[in-house]
Amino acid sequence: GEMGSTKVVGSKAVLLMSPSMEVKSSYNLNKAELEDGIAEPNLKNTNREDEFSVIRGILDAYNGSGTDVDVPDDIVKVGNRSFYRNDSINSVSLPGTLDEIGDFAFARSSLKSVDIPDSTEKIGYAAFYHCEDLTDVSIPDSVETIELGAFSGTPWLYAWQNTDDNDNYLIVGDKILLSYKGEGGNISIPEGVKKIAPGCFL
């Protein structure tokens, strides 16, 4: 599901790829879409006929049009941008084999609810970024890492940030402090917090 990895060498970004990776000549990199000028180009092959494109246990792309999607068993990762800008999906059922949700996996989609399985350990960069209908999220204790912007721009996070209660700390997963809504000053991190998510205090 990944084309390769990038390293900065001499102020240039170098893309490292396996020599066995097939690159289709039809891709026009000059017109490739960038998410907020940060993410890698969206290099999805829109001509796939299968509903699910799976590569070595990674869901590379969802090509269906269903509203309630059951991701196949044995998937270990929802790959980067698998459901990116999908405007038909409402809910997704993820398998108990899932380890990771990739970068921008569901970003800007019409997803309304997600129940992340107990097997999942990582939620990638901007995984649910600006899912503007996402109101129902369940994050299990197994999640150890939540990358920057994973839930930014979702009504789920917005609703918590604007709830008038005495709890200023949103702690999810394996004791990850995801967000803080207090007014600053002297901040006391709650007992038991193991990790502070990137952007928690933005």
PDB file of C-alpha atoms in Angstrom:
ATOM      1  CA  GLY A   1       0.000   0.000   0.000  1.00  0.00           C
ATOM      2  CA  GLU A   2       3.008   2.309   0.319  1.00  0.00           C
ATOM      3  CA  MET A   3       4.969   3.443  -2.735  1.00  0.00           C
ATOM      4  CA  GLY A   4       8.105   3.963  -0.696  1.00  0.00           C
ATOM      5  CA  SER A   5       9.672   6.107   1.991  1.00  0.00           C
ATOM      6  CA  THR A   6      11.111   9.599   1.872  1.00  0.00           C
ATOM      7  CA  LYS A   7      14.326  10.913   3.372  1.00  0.00           C
ATOM      8  CA  VAL A   8      15.782  14.402   3.267  1.00  0.00           C
ATOM      9  CA  VAL A   9      19.233  14.328   1.671  1.00  0.00           C
ATOM     10  CA  GLY A  10      21.110  17.560   1.049  1.00  0.00           C
ATOM     11  CA  SER A  11      17.936  19.685   1.406  1.00  0.00           C
ATOM     12  CA  LYS A  12      16.115  17.516  -1.152  1.00  0.00           C
ATOM     13  CA  ALA A  13      13.364  14.976  -0.492  1.00  0.00           C
ATOM     14  CA  VAL A  14      14.411  11.630  -1.964  1.00  0.00           C
ATOM     15  CA  LEU A  15      11.770   8.954  -2.545  1.00  0.00           C
ATOM     16  CA  LEU A  16      13.098   5.463  -1.873  1.00  0.00           C
ATOM     17  CA  MET A  17      11.213   2.737  -3.733  1.00  0.00           C
ATOM     18  CA  SER A  18      11.581  -0.987  -4.209  1.00  0.00           C
ATOM     19  CA  PRO A  19      12.834  -1.888  -7.710  1.00  0.00           C
ATOM     20  CA  SER A  20       9.883  -4.279  -7.952  1.00  0.00           C
ATOM     21  CA  MET A  21       7.342  -1.467  -7.501  1.00  0.00           C
ATOM     22  CA  GLU A  22       5.334  -0.896 -10.669  1.00  0.00           C
ATOM     23  CA  VAL A  23       4.793   2.775 -11.488  1.00  0.00           C
ATOM     24  CA  LYS A  24       2.099   3.370 -14.067  1.00  0.00           C
ATOM     25  CA  SER A  25       3.013   5.765 -16.833  1.00  0.00           C
ATOM     26  CA  SER A  26      -0.500   7.255 -16.765  1.00  0.00           C
ATOM     27  CA  TYR A  27       0.187   9.079 -13.499  1.00  0.00           C
ATOM     28  CA  ASN A  28       0.729  12.775 -13.999  1.00  0.00           C
ATOM     29  CA  LEU A  29       2.725  13.860 -10.961  1.00  0.00           C
ATOM     30  CA  ASN A  30       2.565  17.506 -11.996  1.00  0.00           C
ATOM     31  CA  LYS A  31      -1.203  17.422 -11.476  1.00  0.00           C
ATOM     32  CA  ALA A  32      -1.143  15.226  -8.359  1.00  0.00           C
ATOM     33  CA  GLU A  33      -3.303  16.493  -5.532  1.00  0.00           C
ATOM     34  CA  LEU A  34      -1.672  17.622  -2.295  1.00  0.00           C
ATOM     35  CA  GLU A  35      -3.583  17.718   0.983  1.00  0.00           C
ATOM     36  CA  ASP A  36      -2.888  21.157   2.468  1.00  0.00           C
ATOM     37  CA  GLY A  37       0.472  21.180   0.698  1.00  0.00           C
ATOM     38  CA  ILE A  38       1.841  18.607   3.122  1.00  0.00           C
ATOM     39  CA  ALA A  39       0.859  15.060   2.213  1.00  0.00           C
ATOM     40  CA  GLU A  40       2.157  12.909  -0.592  1.00  0.00           C
ATOM     41  CA  PRO A  41       0.394  12.986  -3.980  1.00  0.00           C
ATOM     42  CA  ASN A  42      -2.787  11.004  -4.270  1.00  0.00           C
ATOM     43  CA  LEU A  43      -1.649   8.247  -6.628  1.00  0.00           C
ATOM     44  CA  LYS A  44      -4.753   6.071  -6.637  1.00  0.00           C
ATOM     45  CA  ASN A  45      -5.563   4.057  -9.739  1.00  0.00           C
ATOM     46  CA  THR A  46      -9.197   4.916 -10.431  1.00  0.00           C
ATOM     47  CA  ASN A  47      -9.589   2.089 -12.964  1.00  0.00           C
ATOM     48  CA  ARG A  48      -9.598  -0.744 -10.429  1.00  0.00           C
ATOM     49  CA  GLU A  49     -12.590  -3.039 -10.712  1.00  0.00           C
ATOM     50  CA  ASP A  50     -12.421  -4.745  -7.302  1.00  0.00           C
ATOM     51  CA  GLU A  51     -14.360  -3.186  -4.443  1.00  0.00           C
ATOM     52  CA  PHE A  52     -11.342  -3.586  -2.167  1.00  0.00           C
ATOM     53  CA  SER A  53      -7.752  -3.341  -3.356  1.00  0.00           C
ATOM     54  CA  VAL A  54      -5.588  -5.263  -0.863  1.00  0.00           C
ATOM     55  CA  ILE A  55      -1.805  -5.560  -0.982  1.00  0.00           C
ATOM     56  CA  ARG A  56      -0.119  -7.841   1.569  1.00  0.00           C
ATOM     57  CA  GLY A  57      -2.771  -7.282   4.208  1.00  0.00           C
ATOM     58  CA  ILE A  58      -2.979  -3.540   3.625  1.00  0.00           C
ATOM     59  CA  LEU A  59      -6.201  -2.025   2.312  1.00  0.00           C
ATOM     60  CA  ASP A  60      -4.776   0.130  -0.456  1.00  0.00           C
ATOM     61  CA  ALA A  61      -8.072   1.501  -1.751  1.00  0.00           C
ATOM     62  CA  TYR A  62     -11.824   1.189  -1.461  1.00  0.00           C
ATOM     63  CA  ASN A  63     -13.457   1.420  -4.875  1.00  0.00           C
ATOM     64  CA  GLY A  64     -17.062   0.682  -3.933  1.00  0.00           C
ATOM     65  CA  SER A  65     -20.009   3.009  -3.437  1.00  0.00           C
ATOM     66  CA  GLY A  66     -21.615   1.537  -0.316  1.00  0.00           C
ATOM     67  CA  THR A  67     -22.672   3.628   2.652  1.00  0.00           C
ATOM     68  CA  ASP A  68     -21.969   1.007   5.342  1.00  0.00           C
ATOM     69  CA  VAL A  69     -18.674  -0.687   4.542  1.00  0.00           C
ATOM     70  CA  ASP A  70     -17.407  -3.961   6.009  1.00  0.00           C
ATOM     71  CA  VAL A  71     -13.628  -4.033   5.627  1.00  0.00           C
ATOM     72  CA  PRO A  72     -12.477  -7.610   4.871  1.00  0.00           C
ATOM     73  CA  ASP A  73     -11.055  -9.848   7.593  1.00  0.00           C
ATOM     74  CA  ASP A  74      -7.282 -10.223   7.918  1.00  0.00           C
ATOM     75  CA  ILE A  75      -6.611  -6.580   7.010  1.00  0.00           C
ATOM     76  CA  VAL A  76      -3.810  -5.295   9.272  1.00  0.00           C
ATOM     77  CA  LYS A  77      -3.776  -1.695   8.052  1.00  0.00           C
ATOM     78  CA  VAL A  78      -6.169   0.727   6.417  1.00  0.00           C
ATOM     79  CA  GLY A  79      -3.683   2.271   4.013  1.00  0.00           C
ATOM     80  CA  ASN A  80      -2.986   5.941   3.454  1.00  0.00           C
ATOM     81  CA  ARG A  81      -5.900   7.693   1.714  1.00  0.00           C
ATOM     82  CA  SER A  82      -7.921   4.485   1.302  1.00  0.00           C
ATOM     83  CA  PHE A  83     -11.221   6.365   1.815  1.00  0.00           C
ATOM     84  CA  TYR A  84      -9.916   9.875   1.173  1.00  0.00           C
ATOM     85  CA  ARG A  85     -12.730  12.210   0.020  1.00  0.00           C
ATOM     86  CA  ASN A  86     -15.177   9.306  -0.195  1.00  0.00           C
ATOM     87  CA  ASP A  87     -18.552  11.070  -0.139  1.00  0.00           C
ATOM     88  CA  SER A  88     -20.772   7.986   0.049  1.00  0.00           C
ATOM     89  CA  ILE A  89     -19.512   6.219   3.177  1.00  0.00           C
ATOM     90  CA  ASN A  90     -21.459   6.655   6.441  1.00  0.00           C
ATOM     91  CA  SER A  91     -20.001   3.955   8.657  1.00  0.00           C
ATOM     92  CA  VAL A  92     -17.213   1.410   8.498  1.00  0.00           C
ATOM     93  CA  SER A  93     -16.800  -1.942  10.241  1.00  0.00           C
ATOM     94  CA  LEU A  94     -13.125  -2.624  10.852  1.00  0.00           C
ATOM     95  CA  PRO A  95     -11.770  -6.167  11.454  1.00  0.00           C
ATOM     96  CA  GLY A  96     -10.285  -7.384  14.716  1.00  0.00           C
ATOM     97  CA  THR A  97      -6.960  -7.938  12.943  1.00  0.00           C
ATOM     98  CA  LEU A  98      -6.390  -4.228  12.337  1.00  0.00           C
ATOM     99  CA  ASP A  99      -3.129  -2.802  13.722  1.00  0.00           C
ATOM    100  CA  GLU A 100      -3.057   0.629  12.125  1.00  0.00           C
ATOM    101  CA  ILE A 101      -5.125   3.313  10.419  1.00  0.00           C
ATOM    102  CA  GLY A 102      -2.929   5.136   7.916  1.00  0.00           C
ATOM    103  CA  ASP A 103      -2.350   8.801   7.142  1.00  0.00           C
ATOM    104  CA  PHE A 104      -5.402  10.588   5.675  1.00  0.00           C
ATOM    105  CA  ALA A 105      -7.141   7.175   5.569  1.00  0.00           C
ATOM    106  CA  PHE A 106     -10.643   8.658   5.965  1.00  0.00           C
ATOM    107  CA  ALA A 107      -9.823  12.362   5.657  1.00  0.00           C
ATOM    108  CA  ARG A 108     -12.516  14.615   4.183  1.00  0.00           C
ATOM    109  CA  SER A 109     -14.899  11.679   3.775  1.00  0.00           C
ATOM    110  CA  SER A 110     -18.581  11.613   4.728  1.00  0.00           C
ATOM    111  CA  LEU A 111     -17.950   9.098   7.529  1.00  0.00           C
ATOM    112  CA  LYS A 112     -20.409   9.550  10.416  1.00  0.00           C
ATOM    113  CA  SER A 113     -19.274   6.923  12.913  1.00  0.00           C
ATOM    114  CA  VAL A 114     -16.316   4.644  13.567  1.00  0.00           C
ATOM    115  CA  ASP A 115     -15.724   1.946  16.155  1.00  0.00           C
ATOM    116  CA  ILE A 116     -11.983   1.279  16.197  1.00  0.00           C
ATOM    117  CA  PRO A 117     -11.259  -2.376  17.086  1.00  0.00           C
ATOM    118  CA  ASP A 118      -9.342  -3.470  20.184  1.00  0.00           C
ATOM    119  CA  SER A 119      -6.424  -4.674  18.066  1.00  0.00           C
ATOM    120  CA  THR A 120      -5.543  -1.218  16.736  1.00  0.00           C
ATOM    121  CA  GLU A 121      -2.359   0.406  18.061  1.00  0.00           C
ATOM    122  CA  LYS A 122      -1.857   3.448  15.827  1.00  0.00           C
ATOM    123  CA  ILE A 123      -4.037   6.139  14.247  1.00  0.00           C
ATOM    124  CA  GLY A 124      -2.043   7.968  11.579  1.00  0.00           C
ATOM    125  CA  TYR A 125      -1.493  11.573  10.644  1.00  0.00           C
ATOM    126  CA  ALA A 126      -4.797  13.341   9.827  1.00  0.00           C
ATOM    127  CA  ALA A 127      -6.526   9.945   9.574  1.00  0.00           C
ATOM    128  CA  PHE A 128     -10.003  11.457  10.094  1.00  0.00           C
ATOM    129  CA  TYR A 129      -9.071  15.042   9.249  1.00  0.00           C
ATOM    130  CA  HIS A 130     -12.114  17.181   8.422  1.00  0.00           C
ATOM    131  CA  CYS A 131     -14.622  14.344   8.411  1.00  0.00           C
ATOM    132  CA  GLU A 132     -17.331  16.946   8.857  1.00  0.00           C
ATOM    133  CA  ASP A 133     -20.085  14.438   9.679  1.00  0.00           C
ATOM    134  CA  LEU A 134     -18.091  12.333  12.147  1.00  0.00           C
ATOM    135  CA  THR A 135     -19.947  12.545  15.467  1.00  0.00           C
ATOM    136  CA  ASP A 136     -19.500   9.070  16.951  1.00  0.00           C
ATOM    137  CA  VAL A 137     -15.976   7.772  17.687  1.00  0.00           C
ATOM    138  CA  SER A 138     -14.883   4.864  19.864  1.00  0.00           C
ATOM    139  CA  ILE A 139     -11.154   4.566  20.632  1.00  0.00           C
ATOM    140  CA  PRO A 140     -10.063   1.425  22.531  1.00  0.00           C
ATOM    141  CA  ASP A 141      -7.362   1.115  25.187  1.00  0.00           C
ATOM    142  CA  SER A 142      -5.118  -0.661  22.672  1.00  0.00           C
ATOM    143  CA  VAL A 143      -4.371   2.572  20.784  1.00  0.00           C
ATOM    144  CA  GLU A 144      -0.888   3.748  21.792  1.00  0.00           C
ATOM    145  CA  THR A 145      -0.239   6.427  19.161  1.00  0.00           C
ATOM    146  CA  ILE A 146      -2.440   9.149  17.665  1.00  0.00           C
ATOM    147  CA  GLU A 147      -0.658  11.343  15.162  1.00  0.00           C
ATOM    148  CA  LEU A 148      -1.112  15.079  14.588  1.00  0.00           C
ATOM    149  CA  GLY A 149      -4.494  16.194  13.272  1.00  0.00           C
ATOM    150  CA  ALA A 150      -6.036  12.727  13.405  1.00  0.00           C
ATOM    151  CA  PHE A 151      -9.433  14.138  14.439  1.00  0.00           C
ATOM    152  CA  SER A 152      -9.008  17.824  13.580  1.00  0.00           C
ATOM    153  CA  GLY A 153     -12.074  19.390  12.024  1.00  0.00           C
ATOM    154  CA  THR A 154     -14.503  16.698  13.196  1.00  0.00           C
ATOM    155  CA  PRO A 155     -17.735  17.517  15.045  1.00  0.00           C
ATOM    156  CA  TRP A 156     -16.830  14.750  17.514  1.00  0.00           C
ATOM    157  CA  LEU A 157     -13.783  16.665  18.728  1.00  0.00           C
ATOM    158  CA  TYR A 158     -15.469  20.053  18.342  1.00  0.00           C
ATOM    159  CA  ALA A 159     -18.416  18.952  20.495  1.00  0.00           C
ATOM    160  CA  TRP A 160     -16.088  17.892  23.307  1.00  0.00           C
ATOM    161  CA  GLN A 161     -14.071  21.107  23.103  1.00  0.00           C
ATOM    162  CA  ASN A 162     -17.256  23.153  23.423  1.00  0.00           C
ATOM    163  CA  THR A 163     -18.978  21.157  26.156  1.00  0.00           C
ATOM    164  CA  ASP A 164     -19.373  23.178  29.349  1.00  0.00           C
ATOM    165  CA  ASP A 165     -18.111  20.793  32.018  1.00  0.00           C
ATOM    166  CA  ASN A 166     -15.292  20.581  34.534  1.00  0.00           C
ATOM    167  CA  ASP A 167     -13.202  18.058  32.598  1.00  0.00           C
ATOM    168  CA  ASN A 168     -10.633  19.967  30.551  1.00  0.00           C
ATOM    169  CA  TYR A 169      -8.683  16.896  29.452  1.00  0.00           C
ATOM    170  CA  LEU A 170      -9.713  14.439  26.730  1.00  0.00           C
ATOM    171  CA  ILE A 171      -7.926  11.177  27.476  1.00  0.00           C
ATOM    172  CA  VAL A 172      -8.418   8.287  25.037  1.00  0.00           C
ATOM    173  CA  GLY A 173      -6.829   4.998  24.075  1.00  0.00           C
ATOM    174  CA  ASP A 174      -3.900   3.852  26.198  1.00  0.00           C
ATOM    175  CA  LYS A 175      -3.968   6.991  28.384  1.00  0.00           C
ATOM    176  CA  ILE A 176      -3.264   9.442  25.551  1.00  0.00           C
ATOM    177  CA  LEU A 177      -4.011  13.086  26.298  1.00  0.00           C
ATOM    178  CA  LEU A 178      -5.602  14.027  22.970  1.00  0.00           C
ATOM    179  CA  SER A 179      -6.921  17.518  23.672  1.00  0.00           C
ATOM    180  CA  TYR A 180      -7.036  20.253  26.320  1.00  0.00           C
ATOM    181  CA  LYS A 181      -9.767  22.890  26.499  1.00  0.00           C
ATOM    182  CA  GLY A 182      -8.792  24.853  29.587  1.00  0.00           C
ATOM    183  CA  GLU A 183      -7.709  28.476  29.641  1.00  0.00           C
ATOM    184  CA  GLY A 184      -4.037  27.807  30.220  1.00  0.00           C
ATOM    185  CA  GLY A 185      -2.105  29.099  33.203  1.00  0.00           C
ATOM    186  CA  ASN A 186      -0.634  26.385  35.373  1.00  0.00           C
ATOM    187  CA  ILE A 187      -1.550  23.084  33.748  1.00  0.00           C
ATOM    188  CA  SER A 188      -1.420  19.877  35.745  1.00  0.00           C
ATOM    189  CA  ILE A 189      -1.304  16.760  33.579  1.00  0.00           C
ATOM    190  CA  PRO A 190      -3.751  14.194  34.992  1.00  0.00           C
ATOM    191  CA  GLU A 191      -2.345  11.205  36.843  1.00  0.00           C
ATOM    192  CA  GLY A 192      -1.828   8.146  34.648  1.00  0.00           C
ATOM    193  CA  VAL A 193      -1.385   9.931  31.316  1.00  0.00           C
ATOM    194  CA  LYS A 194       1.252   8.060  29.308  1.00  0.00           C
ATOM    195  CA  LYS A 195       1.502  10.238  26.230  1.00  0.00           C
ATOM    196  CA  ILE A 196       0.535  13.730  25.058  1.00  0.00           C
ATOM    197  CA  ALA A 197      -0.748  13.705  21.493  1.00  0.00           C
ATOM    198  CA  PRO A 198       0.770  16.179  19.005  1.00  0.00           C
ATOM    199  CA  GLY A 199      -1.221  19.414  18.883  1.00  0.00           C
ATOM    200  CA  CYS A 200      -2.923  18.742  22.210  1.00  0.00           C
ATOM    201  CA  PHE A 201      -2.446  22.313  23.407  1.00  0.00           C
ATOM    202  CA  LEU A 202      -2.952  24.130  20.090  1.00  0.00           C
TER     203      LEU A 202
END
